[in-house]
Amino acid sequence: MWKQHFVKTERGKFEVFVKGNGPPLCVTHLYSQFNNSGDYFADAFTKNYTVYLVNLKEAGNTDSVNSPHEFFMIETVFDLESIREKMKIRKWVFAGHSTGGMLACVYGIHASNSLKGLIIVGAAAREYASSSPACIYHVDHPHHELMQQLIERLKDPDLEQIERKKITEERTKLSLYRPELYKILFSKPIHKKMAAARMNFFAREILQFDVTKQLTAITTPTLIACGRYDVQCPLSYSEEMASTIPNAKLVVFEESNHYPFLEEKCLFELSIQEFSLK
C-alpha cells in the first residue's frame, strides 16, 4: 500500500501518496482520484524512484478549487511546484501518462529548471481527437460512441462499485493490444475513481490545447514512450513531440496500445532504468 501524506502549501492542501526508493519522481493525472491502493502507471517507477502520487484539486482529499481557472494545466503546474518546494525537493522527475503526459509538456515548458527529467507516455502536445481518425475520440473511429458512453457513466459519483469495475474494464479493453489479457494485466487490487469536475473542465480545455510551438523550451532530458497501436493518443503525436523537444528520446513499443507499462512491462522498466541512469 502507498503511504498517505498531506502537504499544506500557499496554494492549498494536497493529498500525496508515497512509495518506492531512490530519487524523487512525481506522478499525477488530470482527472484521476488516487488512494492508498496506488496506480498502475505510478507502480512502474517504484523500483527506481521514490514516487509522489498527487491528487490534484477536487480529487480525493485534496482541497477544492476556489475558482474554475484553477483547473487549467498551467495552474496545476504551479500547484505541483508548490508541493515540490514545500517538501524541500530541489528537483524531481515528472512522469505522466495520457493526460498526465500532456501536463508534462506544460510542466517542462514552464519549469524545466525544477525537473531532472520528463517521462511522457501515450500522450500528445496538442488536441488529438479531431485531426486523427486513428484516435478513439475521433467521431470517425468505430469505437468512438461506445467510449463516450462509458466515460459518461463513469462520471456518476453514485455508481455502485461493482458496476464501476465492469464499465472500467470494458473501457480499458478498448485501449489494449490484446484485450483478452485484461484480467492478467490489471490483476492488482488497485481502485480509483474519476474526478468529474476535472474531467468536464479538461473536455473544454483540450479544444484549444496546442503547445507544439513551445516544446523547444523544454531543456530537461525527456523520455517519450508510446505503443505502436495506441488508440487514445496515436503514435504520430509522440513522434511529433520527439522531433521537437531537444534532448528527447522516443521508444516505441511494438506490441502495445495505450498501456505499454503493462503490456510490455519488462521492456518498459528497462527503458526507465536506462533513463534513470543518465
mmCIF file of C-alpha atoms in Angstrom:
data_model
loop_
_atom_site.group_PDB
_atom_site.id
_atom_site.type_symbol
_atom_site.label_atom_id
_atom_site.label_comp_id
_atom_site.label_asym_id
_atom_site.label_seq_id
_atom_site.Cartn_x
_atom_site.Cartn_y
_atom_site.Cartn_z
ATOM 1 C CA MET A 1 0.000 0.000 0.000
ATOM 2 C CA TRP A 2 1.042 3.596 -0.571
ATOM 3 C CA LYS A 3 1.617 5.880 2.407
ATOM 4 C CA GLN A 4 -0.748 8.848 2.615
ATOM 5 C CA HIS A 5 0.582 12.350 3.291
ATOM 6 C CA PHE A 6 -0.996 15.799 3.338
ATOM 7 C CA VAL A 7 1.099 18.689 2.076
ATOM 8 C CA LYS A 8 -0.099 22.175 3.019
ATOM 9 C CA THR A 9 1.129 24.898 0.682
ATOM 10 C CA GLU A 10 0.186 28.502 -0.010
ATOM 11 C CA ARG A 11 -1.945 27.159 -2.871
ATOM 12 C CA GLY A 12 -3.900 24.688 -0.741
ATOM 13 C CA LYS A 13 -3.721 21.288 0.939
ATOM 14 C CA PHE A 14 -2.804 18.351 -1.293
ATOM 15 C CA GLU A 15 -3.166 14.621 -0.705
ATOM 16 C CA VAL A 16 0.008 12.822 -1.754
ATOM 17 C CA PHE A 17 0.756 9.083 -1.678
ATOM 18 C CA VAL A 18 4.366 7.931 -1.442
ATOM 19 C CA LYS A 19 6.088 4.646 -2.283
ATOM 20 C CA GLY A 20 9.445 3.403 -3.545
ATOM 21 C CA ASN A 21 13.137 4.080 -3.146
ATOM 22 C CA GLY A 22 15.529 6.352 -4.957
ATOM 23 C CA PRO A 23 15.484 9.893 -6.317
ATOM 24 C CA PRO A 24 12.135 11.763 -6.284
ATOM 25 C CA LEU A 25 9.610 11.349 -9.077
ATOM 26 C CA CYS A 26 6.145 12.903 -9.283
ATOM 27 C CA VAL A 27 3.145 11.291 -10.981
ATOM 28 C CA THR A 28 -0.354 12.650 -11.484
ATOM 29 C CA HIS A 29 -3.219 12.620 -13.978
ATOM 30 C CA LEU A 30 -5.544 15.458 -14.835
ATOM 31 C CA TYR A 31 -8.766 13.789 -13.656
ATOM 32 C CA SER A 32 -7.943 10.621 -11.689
ATOM 33 C CA GLN A 33 -8.617 10.277 -7.965
ATOM 34 C CA PHE A 34 -5.934 8.181 -6.299
ATOM 35 C CA ASN A 35 -5.942 6.403 -2.936
ATOM 36 C CA ASN A 36 -3.551 4.219 -0.942
ATOM 37 C CA SER A 37 -4.071 1.301 -3.346
ATOM 38 C CA GLY A 38 -1.869 3.230 -5.766
ATOM 39 C CA ASP A 39 -1.827 3.371 -9.550
ATOM 40 C CA TYR A 40 -0.557 1.014 -12.249
ATOM 41 C CA PHE A 41 1.467 3.686 -14.038
ATOM 42 C CA ALA A 42 3.000 5.024 -10.824
ATOM 43 C CA ASP A 43 3.882 1.477 -9.723
ATOM 44 C CA ALA A 44 6.160 1.145 -12.752
ATOM 45 C CA PHE A 45 8.612 3.624 -11.206
ATOM 46 C CA THR A 46 8.842 2.479 -7.584
ATOM 47 C CA LYS A 47 11.860 0.226 -8.249
ATOM 48 C CA ASN A 48 13.972 3.175 -9.355
ATOM 49 C CA TYR A 49 12.412 6.189 -7.648
ATOM 50 C CA THR A 50 10.636 7.450 -4.560
ATOM 51 C CA VAL A 51 7.292 8.189 -6.199
ATOM 52 C CA TYR A 52 4.973 11.011 -5.142
ATOM 53 C CA LEU A 53 1.464 10.301 -6.457
ATOM 54 C CA VAL A 54 -0.549 13.523 -6.274
ATOM 55 C CA ASN A 55 -4.294 14.085 -6.077
ATOM 56 C CA LEU A 56 -4.949 17.406 -7.790
ATOM 57 C CA LYS A 57 -7.583 19.889 -6.640
ATOM 58 C CA GLU A 58 -11.104 18.400 -6.490
ATOM 59 C CA ALA A 59 -9.613 14.891 -6.450
ATOM 60 C CA GLY A 60 -9.580 12.648 -3.391
ATOM 61 C CA ASN A 61 -8.954 14.548 -0.152
ATOM 62 C CA THR A 62 -7.130 17.445 -1.790
ATOM 63 C CA ASP A 63 -8.704 20.892 -1.401
ATOM 64 C CA SER A 64 -11.421 22.097 -3.747
ATOM 65 C CA VAL A 65 -10.863 24.964 -6.172
ATOM 66 C CA ASN A 66 -11.959 28.488 -5.326
ATOM 67 C CA SER A 67 -12.324 29.397 -8.991
ATOM 68 C CA PRO A 68 -12.670 27.321 -12.200
ATOM 69 C CA HIS A 69 -9.431 28.777 -13.624
ATOM 70 C CA GLU A 70 -7.528 26.649 -11.075
ATOM 71 C CA PHE A 71 -8.279 23.623 -13.263
ATOM 72 C CA PHE A 72 -6.059 24.918 -16.095
ATOM 73 C CA MET A 73 -2.907 22.895 -16.742
ATOM 74 C CA ILE A 74 -0.632 25.864 -16.100
ATOM 75 C CA GLU A 75 -2.280 26.364 -12.680
ATOM 76 C CA THR A 76 -1.760 22.665 -11.991
ATOM 77 C CA VAL A 77 1.957 23.120 -12.716
ATOM 78 C CA PHE A 78 2.028 25.907 -10.115
ATOM 79 C CA ASP A 79 0.301 23.549 -7.659
ATOM 80 C CA LEU A 80 2.883 20.827 -8.251
ATOM 81 C CA GLU A 81 5.687 23.326 -7.844
ATOM 82 C CA SER A 82 4.240 24.436 -4.505
ATOM 83 C CA ILE A 83 4.243 20.787 -3.346
ATOM 84 C CA ARG A 84 7.838 20.241 -4.511
ATOM 85 C CA GLU A 85 9.019 23.386 -2.734
ATOM 86 C CA LYS A 86 7.119 22.594 0.481
ATOM 87 C CA MET A 87 8.662 19.115 0.575
ATOM 88 C CA LYS A 88 12.104 20.695 0.066
ATOM 89 C CA ILE A 89 12.792 18.696 -3.089
ATOM 90 C CA ARG A 90 15.269 20.659 -5.213
ATOM 91 C CA LYS A 91 14.418 18.822 -8.424
ATOM 92 C CA TRP A 92 12.323 15.818 -9.343
ATOM 93 C CA VAL A 93 11.400 13.814 -12.413
ATOM 94 C CA PHE A 94 7.834 14.238 -13.602
ATOM 95 C CA ALA A 95 6.125 11.270 -15.279
ATOM 96 C CA GLY A 96 2.753 11.472 -16.957
ATOM 97 C CA HIS A 97 0.612 9.004 -18.854
ATOM 98 C CA SER A 98 -2.123 10.136 -21.261
ATOM 99 C CA THR A 99 -3.444 13.496 -19.959
ATOM 100 C CA GLY A 100 -0.670 13.343 -17.378
ATOM 101 C CA GLY A 101 1.720 13.390 -20.341
ATOM 102 C CA MET A 102 0.031 16.493 -21.713
ATOM 103 C CA LEU A 103 0.561 18.114 -18.339
ATOM 104 C CA ALA A 104 4.201 17.000 -18.518
ATOM 105 C CA CYS A 105 4.643 19.074 -21.674
ATOM 106 C CA VAL A 106 3.306 22.179 -19.926
ATOM 107 C CA TYR A 107 5.467 21.447 -16.880
ATOM 108 C CA GLY A 108 8.588 21.109 -18.995
ATOM 109 C CA ILE A 109 7.888 24.281 -20.966
ATOM 110 C CA HIS A 110 7.394 26.456 -17.906
ATOM 111 C CA ALA A 111 9.519 24.829 -15.194
ATOM 112 C CA SER A 112 12.347 22.777 -16.717
ATOM 113 C CA ASN A 113 14.695 24.202 -14.084
ATOM 114 C CA SER A 114 12.719 22.281 -11.435
ATOM 115 C CA LEU A 115 12.968 18.977 -13.296
ATOM 116 C CA LYS A 116 15.654 16.320 -13.508
ATOM 117 C CA GLY A 117 13.720 14.733 -16.339
ATOM 118 C CA LEU A 118 10.373 14.196 -18.043
ATOM 119 C CA ILE A 119 8.751 10.860 -18.877
ATOM 120 C CA ILE A 120 5.835 11.217 -21.291
ATOM 121 C CA VAL A 121 3.834 8.080 -22.100
ATOM 122 C CA GLY A 122 0.979 7.751 -24.592
ATOM 123 C CA ALA A 123 0.328 11.473 -24.819
ATOM 124 C CA ALA A 124 0.194 14.490 -27.142
ATOM 125 C CA ALA A 125 1.224 18.131 -27.120
ATOM 126 C CA ARG A 126 -1.997 19.281 -28.761
ATOM 127 C CA GLU A 127 -5.637 18.448 -29.227
ATOM 128 C CA TYR A 128 -5.604 14.942 -30.660
ATOM 129 C CA ALA A 129 -9.183 13.808 -31.292
ATOM 130 C CA SER A 130 -10.317 15.906 -34.241
ATOM 131 C CA SER A 131 -7.275 15.516 -36.516
ATOM 132 C CA SER A 132 -6.670 11.773 -36.375
ATOM 133 C CA PRO A 133 -9.325 9.136 -37.151
ATOM 134 C CA ALA A 134 -6.894 6.639 -35.598
ATOM 135 C CA CYS A 135 -7.848 8.190 -32.256
ATOM 136 C CA ILE A 136 -10.756 6.549 -30.457
ATOM 137 C CA TYR A 137 -12.110 10.006 -29.558
ATOM 138 C CA HIS A 138 -12.416 10.951 -33.236
ATOM 139 C CA VAL A 139 -16.003 10.819 -34.487
ATOM 140 C CA ASP A 140 -14.982 8.528 -37.357
ATOM 141 C CA HIS A 141 -13.355 5.919 -35.123
ATOM 142 C CA PRO A 142 -15.523 2.765 -34.970
ATOM 143 C CA HIS A 143 -15.476 2.711 -31.147
ATOM 144 C CA HIS A 144 -15.990 6.448 -30.617
ATOM 145 C CA GLU A 145 -19.612 6.329 -29.485
ATOM 146 C CA LEU A 146 -19.063 3.398 -27.141
ATOM 147 C CA MET A 147 -16.085 5.116 -25.492
ATOM 148 C CA GLN A 148 -18.119 8.295 -24.913
ATOM 149 C CA GLN A 149 -20.973 6.359 -23.327
ATOM 150 C CA LEU A 150 -18.624 4.555 -20.951
ATOM 151 C CA ILE A 151 -16.916 7.797 -19.900
ATOM 152 C CA GLU A 152 -20.232 9.470 -19.119
ATOM 153 C CA ARG A 153 -21.307 6.546 -16.964
ATOM 154 C CA LEU A 154 -18.039 6.616 -15.021
ATOM 155 C CA LYS A 155 -18.615 10.285 -14.134
ATOM 156 C CA ASP A 156 -21.557 9.277 -11.924
ATOM 157 C CA PRO A 157 -20.339 9.624 -8.299
ATOM 158 C CA ASP A 158 -23.145 7.329 -7.111
ATOM 159 C CA LEU A 159 -22.242 4.476 -9.445
ATOM 160 C CA GLU A 160 -22.042 1.227 -7.488
ATOM 161 C CA GLN A 161 -18.548 -0.216 -7.174
ATOM 162 C CA ILE A 162 -19.378 -3.464 -8.969
ATOM 163 C CA GLU A 163 -20.857 -1.605 -11.925
ATOM 164 C CA ARG A 164 -17.950 0.875 -11.960
ATOM 165 C CA LYS A 165 -15.486 -2.000 -12.127
ATOM 166 C CA LYS A 166 -17.392 -3.594 -15.007
ATOM 167 C CA ILE A 167 -17.554 -0.353 -17.016
ATOM 168 C CA THR A 168 -13.895 0.431 -16.339
ATOM 169 C CA GLU A 169 -12.914 -2.989 -17.654
ATOM 170 C CA GLU A 170 -14.976 -2.527 -20.809
ATOM 171 C CA ARG A 171 -13.481 0.926 -21.383
ATOM 172 C CA THR A 172 -9.904 -0.200 -20.785
ATOM 173 C CA LYS A 173 -10.182 -3.183 -23.127
ATOM 174 C CA LEU A 174 -10.759 -0.739 -25.984
ATOM 175 C CA SER A 175 -7.196 0.506 -25.434
ATOM 176 C CA LEU A 176 -5.348 -2.806 -25.157
ATOM 177 C CA TYR A 177 -3.347 -4.529 -27.880
ATOM 178 C CA ARG A 178 -4.617 -7.848 -26.521
ATOM 179 C CA PRO A 179 -7.943 -7.182 -24.743
ATOM 180 C CA GLU A 180 -8.177 -10.831 -23.707
ATOM 181 C CA LEU A 181 -5.268 -10.249 -21.302
ATOM 182 C CA TYR A 182 -7.131 -7.608 -19.291
ATOM 183 C CA LYS A 183 -7.547 -9.678 -16.120
ATOM 184 C CA ILE A 184 -3.867 -10.623 -16.159
ATOM 185 C CA LEU A 185 -2.603 -7.099 -16.814
ATOM 186 C CA PHE A 186 -4.946 -5.462 -14.303
ATOM 187 C CA SER A 187 -4.743 -8.037 -11.526
ATOM 188 C CA LYS A 188 -3.630 -5.811 -8.638
ATOM 189 C CA PRO A 189 -6.178 -4.580 -6.049
ATOM 190 C CA ILE A 190 -5.915 -1.025 -7.338
ATOM 191 C CA HIS A 191 -9.093 1.006 -7.412
ATOM 192 C CA LYS A 192 -9.520 4.651 -8.306
ATOM 193 C CA LYS A 193 -12.267 6.984 -9.460
ATOM 194 C CA MET A 194 -12.673 9.791 -11.947
ATOM 195 C CA ALA A 195 -12.888 13.382 -10.714
ATOM 196 C CA ALA A 196 -15.902 14.508 -12.730
ATOM 197 C CA ALA A 197 -15.359 18.267 -12.305
ATOM 198 C CA ARG A 198 -11.789 17.959 -13.543
ATOM 199 C CA MET A 199 -12.808 15.712 -16.433
ATOM 200 C CA ASN A 200 -15.511 18.143 -17.525
ATOM 201 C CA PHE A 201 -13.071 21.066 -17.466
ATOM 202 C CA PHE A 202 -10.446 19.106 -19.387
ATOM 203 C CA ALA A 203 -13.038 18.337 -22.078
ATOM 204 C CA ARG A 204 -13.236 22.099 -22.690
ATOM 205 C CA GLU A 205 -9.563 22.985 -22.232
ATOM 206 C CA ILE A 206 -8.440 20.324 -24.695
ATOM 207 C CA LEU A 207 -10.392 22.000 -27.500
ATOM 208 C CA GLN A 208 -7.818 24.822 -27.618
ATOM 209 C CA PHE A 209 -4.790 22.940 -26.347
ATOM 210 C CA ASP A 210 -1.680 23.175 -28.532
ATOM 211 C CA VAL A 211 1.796 23.688 -27.091
ATOM 212 C CA THR A 212 3.734 22.204 -30.001
ATOM 213 C CA LYS A 213 5.463 25.501 -30.864
ATOM 214 C CA GLN A 214 6.672 25.851 -27.261
ATOM 215 C CA LEU A 215 8.214 22.387 -26.917
ATOM 216 C CA THR A 216 11.662 23.745 -27.829
ATOM 217 C CA ALA A 217 11.626 25.486 -24.415
ATOM 218 C CA ILE A 218 11.926 22.118 -22.658
ATOM 219 C CA THR A 219 15.542 21.800 -21.547
ATOM 220 C CA THR A 220 15.357 18.730 -19.315
ATOM 221 C CA PRO A 221 16.138 15.194 -20.591
ATOM 222 C CA THR A 222 12.902 13.685 -21.885
ATOM 223 C CA LEU A 223 11.823 10.110 -22.477
ATOM 224 C CA ILE A 224 8.792 9.676 -24.731
ATOM 225 C CA ALA A 225 7.158 6.243 -24.843
ATOM 226 C CA CYS A 226 4.199 5.087 -26.907
ATOM 227 C CA GLY A 227 2.554 1.873 -28.016
ATOM 228 C CA ARG A 228 2.581 1.278 -31.748
ATOM 229 C CA TYR A 229 -1.209 0.790 -31.680
ATOM 230 C CA ASP A 230 -2.227 3.490 -29.193
ATOM 231 C CA VAL A 231 -5.851 4.441 -29.948
ATOM 232 C CA GLN A 232 -6.122 7.226 -27.379
ATOM 233 C CA CYS A 233 -3.062 9.283 -28.339
ATOM 234 C CA PRO A 234 -1.830 7.721 -31.597
ATOM 235 C CA LEU A 235 1.898 7.290 -32.165
ATOM 236 C CA SER A 236 2.126 10.233 -34.578
ATOM 237 C CA TYR A 237 1.740 12.627 -31.645
ATOM 238 C CA SER A 238 4.647 11.062 -29.762
ATOM 239 C CA GLU A 239 6.746 11.265 -32.925
ATOM 240 C CA GLU A 240 5.851 14.932 -33.195
ATOM 241 C CA MET A 241 6.944 15.621 -29.616
ATOM 242 C CA ALA A 242 10.177 13.650 -30.015
ATOM 243 C CA SER A 243 11.117 15.592 -33.154
ATOM 244 C CA THR A 244 10.567 18.951 -31.430
ATOM 245 C CA ILE A 245 11.752 18.572 -27.818
ATOM 246 C CA PRO A 246 15.548 18.970 -27.551
ATOM 247 C CA ASN A 247 17.307 16.024 -25.907
ATOM 248 C CA ALA A 248 14.259 13.777 -26.279
ATOM 249 C CA LYS A 249 14.314 10.040 -26.891
ATOM 250 C CA LEU A 250 11.359 8.127 -28.355
ATOM 251 C CA VAL A 251 10.763 4.469 -27.503
ATOM 252 C CA VAL A 252 8.040 2.658 -29.461
ATOM 253 C CA PHE A 253 6.505 -0.496 -28.010
ATOM 254 C CA GLU A 254 5.599 -2.792 -30.864
ATOM 255 C CA GLU A 255 3.028 -4.927 -29.032
ATOM 256 C CA SER A 256 1.250 -2.252 -27.035
ATOM 257 C CA ASN A 257 -1.737 0.015 -27.279
ATOM 258 C CA HIS A 258 -2.218 2.713 -24.600
ATOM 259 C CA TYR A 259 -0.602 0.838 -21.680
ATOM 260 C CA PRO A 260 2.991 -0.149 -22.627
ATOM 261 C CA PHE A 261 3.984 -0.099 -18.937
ATOM 262 C CA LEU A 262 1.694 -3.129 -18.510
ATOM 263 C CA GLU A 263 1.530 -4.650 -21.991
ATOM 264 C CA GLU A 264 5.318 -4.783 -22.346
ATOM 265 C CA LYS A 265 6.233 -4.352 -18.702
ATOM 266 C CA CYS A 266 9.793 -5.705 -18.811
ATOM 267 C CA LEU A 267 10.790 -3.600 -21.816
ATOM 268 C CA PHE A 268 9.176 -0.528 -20.275
ATOM 269 C CA GLU A 269 11.010 -0.998 -16.973
ATOM 270 C CA LEU A 270 14.271 -1.458 -18.869
ATOM 271 C CA SER A 271 13.681 1.854 -20.636
ATOM 272 C CA ILE A 272 13.038 3.547 -17.296
ATOM 273 C CA GLN A 273 16.220 2.060 -15.800
ATOM 274 C CA GLU A 274 18.299 3.274 -18.740
ATOM 275 C CA PHE A 275 16.742 6.744 -18.467
ATOM 276 C CA SER A 276 17.277 6.942 -14.701
ATOM 277 C CA LEU A 277 20.969 6.166 -15.083
ATOM 278 C CA LYS A 278 21.608 9.174 -17.326
#
